[in-house]
Tab-separated table of C-alpha atoms in Angstrom:
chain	number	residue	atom	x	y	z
A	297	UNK	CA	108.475	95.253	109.663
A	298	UNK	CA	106.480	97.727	110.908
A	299	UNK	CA	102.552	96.944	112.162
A	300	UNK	CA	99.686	99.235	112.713
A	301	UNK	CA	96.593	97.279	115.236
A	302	UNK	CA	93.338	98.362	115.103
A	303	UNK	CA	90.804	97.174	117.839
A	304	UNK	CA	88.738	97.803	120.835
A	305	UNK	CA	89.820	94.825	122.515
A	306	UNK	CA	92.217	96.364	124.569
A	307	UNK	CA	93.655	92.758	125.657
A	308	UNK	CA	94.209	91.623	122.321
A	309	UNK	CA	96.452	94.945	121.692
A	310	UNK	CA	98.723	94.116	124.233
A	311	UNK	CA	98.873	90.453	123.426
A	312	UNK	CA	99.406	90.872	119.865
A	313	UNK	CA	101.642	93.768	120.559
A	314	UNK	CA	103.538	91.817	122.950
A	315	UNK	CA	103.928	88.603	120.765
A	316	UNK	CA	104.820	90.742	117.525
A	317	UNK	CA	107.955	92.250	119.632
A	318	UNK	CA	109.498	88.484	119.995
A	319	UNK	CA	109.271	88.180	116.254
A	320	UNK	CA	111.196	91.644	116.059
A	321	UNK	CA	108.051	93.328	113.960
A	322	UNK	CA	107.472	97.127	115.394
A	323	UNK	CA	104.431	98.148	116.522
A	324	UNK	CA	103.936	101.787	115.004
A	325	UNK	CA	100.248	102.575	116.503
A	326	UNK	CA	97.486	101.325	117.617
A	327	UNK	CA	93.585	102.610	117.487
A	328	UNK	CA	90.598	101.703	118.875
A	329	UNK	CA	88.439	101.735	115.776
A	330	UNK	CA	89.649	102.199	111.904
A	331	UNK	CA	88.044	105.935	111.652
A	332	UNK	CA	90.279	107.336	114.746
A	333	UNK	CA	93.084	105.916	112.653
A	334	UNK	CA	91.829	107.463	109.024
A	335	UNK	CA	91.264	111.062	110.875
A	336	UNK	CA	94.403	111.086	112.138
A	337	UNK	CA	95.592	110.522	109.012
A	338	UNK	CA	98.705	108.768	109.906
A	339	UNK	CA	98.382	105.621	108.063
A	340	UNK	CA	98.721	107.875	105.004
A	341	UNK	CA	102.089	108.694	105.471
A	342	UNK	CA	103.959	106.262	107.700
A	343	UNK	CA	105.923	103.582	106.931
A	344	UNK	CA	103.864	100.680	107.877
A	345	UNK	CA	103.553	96.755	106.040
A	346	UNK	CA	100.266	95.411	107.727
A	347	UNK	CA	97.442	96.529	109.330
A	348	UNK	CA	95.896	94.355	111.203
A	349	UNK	CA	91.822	94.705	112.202
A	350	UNK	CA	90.047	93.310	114.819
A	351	UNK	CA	86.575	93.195	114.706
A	352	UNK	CA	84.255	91.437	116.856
A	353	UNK	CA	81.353	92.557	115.447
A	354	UNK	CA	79.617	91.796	111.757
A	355	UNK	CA	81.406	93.875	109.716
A	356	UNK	CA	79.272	96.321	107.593
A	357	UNK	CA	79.113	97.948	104.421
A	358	UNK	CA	80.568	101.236	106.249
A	359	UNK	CA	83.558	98.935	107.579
A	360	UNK	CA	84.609	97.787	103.343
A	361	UNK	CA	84.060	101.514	102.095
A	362	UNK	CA	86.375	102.547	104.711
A	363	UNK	CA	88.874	100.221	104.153
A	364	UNK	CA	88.602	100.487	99.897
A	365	UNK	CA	89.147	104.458	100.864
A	366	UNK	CA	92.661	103.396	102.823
A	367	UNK	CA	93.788	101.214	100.081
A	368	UNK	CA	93.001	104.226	97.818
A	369	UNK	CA	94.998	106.347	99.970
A	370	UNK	CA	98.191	104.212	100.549
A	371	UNK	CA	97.960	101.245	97.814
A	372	UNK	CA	100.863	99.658	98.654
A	373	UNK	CA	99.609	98.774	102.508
A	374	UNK	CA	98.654	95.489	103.380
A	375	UNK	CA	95.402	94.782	105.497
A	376	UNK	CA	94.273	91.839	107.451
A	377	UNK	CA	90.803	91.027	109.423
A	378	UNK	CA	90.832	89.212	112.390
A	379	UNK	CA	86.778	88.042	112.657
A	380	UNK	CA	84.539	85.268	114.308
A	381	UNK	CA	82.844	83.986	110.876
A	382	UNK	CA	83.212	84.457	107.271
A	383	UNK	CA	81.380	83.458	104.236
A	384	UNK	CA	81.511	83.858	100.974
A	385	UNK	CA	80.056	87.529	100.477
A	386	UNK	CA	82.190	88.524	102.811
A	387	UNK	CA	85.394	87.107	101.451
A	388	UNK	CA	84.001	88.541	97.825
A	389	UNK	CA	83.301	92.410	99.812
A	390	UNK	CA	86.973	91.791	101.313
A	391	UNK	CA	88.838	91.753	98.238
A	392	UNK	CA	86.708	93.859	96.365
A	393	UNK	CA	87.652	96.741	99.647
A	394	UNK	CA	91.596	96.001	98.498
A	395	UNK	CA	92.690	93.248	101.920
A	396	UNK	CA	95.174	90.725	101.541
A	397	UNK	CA	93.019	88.685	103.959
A	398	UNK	CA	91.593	87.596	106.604
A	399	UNK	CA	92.002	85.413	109.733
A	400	UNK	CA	89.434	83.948	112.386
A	401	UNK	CA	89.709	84.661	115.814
A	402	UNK	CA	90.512	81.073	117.007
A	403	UNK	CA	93.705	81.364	115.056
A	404	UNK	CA	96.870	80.732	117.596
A	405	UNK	CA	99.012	83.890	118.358
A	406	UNK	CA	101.736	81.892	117.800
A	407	UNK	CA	100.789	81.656	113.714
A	408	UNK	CA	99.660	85.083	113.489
A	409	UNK	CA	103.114	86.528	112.663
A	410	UNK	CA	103.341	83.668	109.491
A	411	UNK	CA	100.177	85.013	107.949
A	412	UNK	CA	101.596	88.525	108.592
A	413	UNK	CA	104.513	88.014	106.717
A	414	UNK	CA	102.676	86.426	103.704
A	415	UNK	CA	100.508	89.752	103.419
A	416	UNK	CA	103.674	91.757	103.669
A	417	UNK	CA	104.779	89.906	100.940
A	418	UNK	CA	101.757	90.123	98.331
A	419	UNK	CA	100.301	86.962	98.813
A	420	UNK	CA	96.853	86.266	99.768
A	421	UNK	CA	95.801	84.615	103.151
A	422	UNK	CA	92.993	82.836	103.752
A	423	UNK	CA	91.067	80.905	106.635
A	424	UNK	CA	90.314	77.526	106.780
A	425	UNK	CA	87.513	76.724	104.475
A	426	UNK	CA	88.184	79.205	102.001
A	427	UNK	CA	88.552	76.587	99.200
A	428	UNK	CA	84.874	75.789	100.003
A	429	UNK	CA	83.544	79.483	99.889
A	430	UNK	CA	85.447	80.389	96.684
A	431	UNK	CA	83.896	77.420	94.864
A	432	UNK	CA	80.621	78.641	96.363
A	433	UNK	CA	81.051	82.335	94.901
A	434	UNK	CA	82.463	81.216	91.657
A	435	UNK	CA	78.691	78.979	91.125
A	436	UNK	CA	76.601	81.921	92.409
A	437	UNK	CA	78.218	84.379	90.375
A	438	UNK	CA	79.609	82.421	87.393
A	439	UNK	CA	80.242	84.831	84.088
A	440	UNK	CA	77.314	84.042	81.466
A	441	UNK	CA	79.758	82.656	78.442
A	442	UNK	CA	82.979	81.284	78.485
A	443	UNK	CA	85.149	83.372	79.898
A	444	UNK	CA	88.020	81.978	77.024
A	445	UNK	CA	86.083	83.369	74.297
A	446	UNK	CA	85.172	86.785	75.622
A	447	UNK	CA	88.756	87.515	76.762
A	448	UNK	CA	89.343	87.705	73.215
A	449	UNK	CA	87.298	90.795	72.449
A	450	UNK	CA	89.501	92.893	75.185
A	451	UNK	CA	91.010	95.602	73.987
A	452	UNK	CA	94.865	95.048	74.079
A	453	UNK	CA	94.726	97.942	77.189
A	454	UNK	CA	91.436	96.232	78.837
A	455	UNK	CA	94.094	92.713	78.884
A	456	UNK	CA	96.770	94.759	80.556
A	457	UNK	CA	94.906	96.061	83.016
A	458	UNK	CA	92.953	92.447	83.810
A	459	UNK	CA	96.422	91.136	83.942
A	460	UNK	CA	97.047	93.673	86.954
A	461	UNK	CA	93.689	92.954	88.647
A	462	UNK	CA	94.369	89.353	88.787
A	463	UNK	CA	97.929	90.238	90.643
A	464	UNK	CA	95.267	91.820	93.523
A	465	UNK	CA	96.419	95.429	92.341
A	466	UNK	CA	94.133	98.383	93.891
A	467	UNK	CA	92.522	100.679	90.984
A	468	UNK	CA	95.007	103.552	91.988
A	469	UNK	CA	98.301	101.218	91.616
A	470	UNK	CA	97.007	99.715	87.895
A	471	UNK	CA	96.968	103.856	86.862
A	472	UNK	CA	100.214	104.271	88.217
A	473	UNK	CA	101.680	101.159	87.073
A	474	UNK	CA	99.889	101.615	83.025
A	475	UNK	CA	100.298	105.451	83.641
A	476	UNK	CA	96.623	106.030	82.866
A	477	UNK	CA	94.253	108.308	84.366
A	478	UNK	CA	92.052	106.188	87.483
A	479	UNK	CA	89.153	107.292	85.305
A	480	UNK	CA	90.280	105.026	82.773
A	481	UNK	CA	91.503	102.099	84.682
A	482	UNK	CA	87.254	102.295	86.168
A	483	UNK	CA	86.116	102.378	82.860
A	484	UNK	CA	88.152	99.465	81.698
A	485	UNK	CA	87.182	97.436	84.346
A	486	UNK	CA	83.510	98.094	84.301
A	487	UNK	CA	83.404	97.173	80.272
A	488	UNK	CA	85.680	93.927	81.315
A	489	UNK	CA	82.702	92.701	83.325
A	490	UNK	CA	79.744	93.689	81.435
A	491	UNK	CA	81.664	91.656	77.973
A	492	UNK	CA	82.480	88.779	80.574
A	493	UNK	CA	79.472	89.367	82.731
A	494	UNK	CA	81.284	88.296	85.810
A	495	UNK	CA	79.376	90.229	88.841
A	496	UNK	CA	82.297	91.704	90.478
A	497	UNK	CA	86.201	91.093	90.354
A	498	UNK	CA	86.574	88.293	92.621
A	499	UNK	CA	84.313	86.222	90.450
A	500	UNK	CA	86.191	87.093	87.351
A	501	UNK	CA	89.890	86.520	89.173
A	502	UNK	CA	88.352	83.063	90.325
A	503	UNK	CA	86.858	82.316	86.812
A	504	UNK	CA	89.584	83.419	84.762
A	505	UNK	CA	92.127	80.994	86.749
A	506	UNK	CA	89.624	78.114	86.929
A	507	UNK	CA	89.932	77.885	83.090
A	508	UNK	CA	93.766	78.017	82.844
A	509	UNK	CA	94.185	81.075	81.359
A	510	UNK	CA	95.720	83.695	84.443
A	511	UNK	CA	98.800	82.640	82.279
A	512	UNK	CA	97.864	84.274	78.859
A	513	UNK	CA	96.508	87.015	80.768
A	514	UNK	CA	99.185	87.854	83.001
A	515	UNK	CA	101.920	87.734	79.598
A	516	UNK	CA	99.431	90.186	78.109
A	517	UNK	CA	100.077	92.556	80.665
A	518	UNK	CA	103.433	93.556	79.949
């Protein structure tokens, strides 16, 4: 498995990059901040699993366009955030950017490489207290009706491609996937939420599976 760092913390390079070595993952590069890494351009076309982001500071608006640009780019690499604090927003602007995750800072090295597997793997990881924050999202930013009855005006395509969204798929992988222009897939999406009138994807994704139906809409998919 091969790991990409990203981080001015010069000691945490080394540490992580020291620790990942026992657990025979590669190190393939490491940057000091994630726009030296997106100018060189290297992240586009190596073969790397995770990337891994350090950031001691609040993380911006700048920090989740760059990062939804990357996942553009290379929609098949996995991205986690190593931070102090989260919240909900931030977990909602995380997702929305295209990152499998995020960890906080007090997290042992020794677990990091179990979290890094389960992003290299597709799943989701989460820091403690999550449960709390996505319950806290889900009332600030519930969809308007039930979300049951509006799934059934969808178009049969605007199902497939909500079926894909909840599977945490990047705009440019549901186009390749449905073989539809990414000008379609945008459109799709944006008339999903206006008939559900969820505020962004995470709040649909959470809705949708509160009520029992990621089921029905992951069959309609295929």
């Amino acid at each position: 498995m091969r790991i990409t760092i990203v981080s001015k913390n010069t000691f945490f390079q080394h540490a992580l990059a020291s620790m990942l070595a026992q657990e025979n993952m590669t190190v393939a590069g490491q940057f000091d901040d994630l726009k030296a890494l997106m100018k060189g351009q290297s992240i586009c076309t190596a073969d790397v699993d995770v990337l891994i982001i350090e950031d001691a500071a609040p993380c911006t608006k700048r920090l989740f366009a760059d990062l939804a640009t990357l996942h553009r780019r290379k929609p098949l690499l996995k991205s986690l955030l190593v931070v102090s604090q989260v919240d909900a927003a931030f977990l909602s602007a995380l997702y929305e950017a295209g990152c499998a995750g995020c960890l906080l800072s007090n997290i042992p090295p020794s677990a990091m490489s179990h979290y890094i597997r389960l992003a290299a793997s597709g799943q989701r990881v989460l820091p403690d207290g999550a449960a709390d924050m996505l319950r806290q999202l889900l009332q600030e930013v519930t969809p308007s009706a039930n979300v049951k009855e509006l799934l059934s005006k969808l178009t049969h395509r605007e199902g497939r491609v909500l079926g894909h969204l909840l599977k945490g798929s990047p705009n440019k992988l549901i186009a390749s996937d449905l073989q539809l222009p990414i000008t379609t897939v945008k459109g799709d999406l944006k008339s999903i939420m206006r008939k559900t009138g969820a505020a962004n994807r995470t709040a649909l994704a959470v809705s949708v599976m509160k009520q029992g139906l990621a089921g029905a809409v992951h069959s309609a998919a295929h």
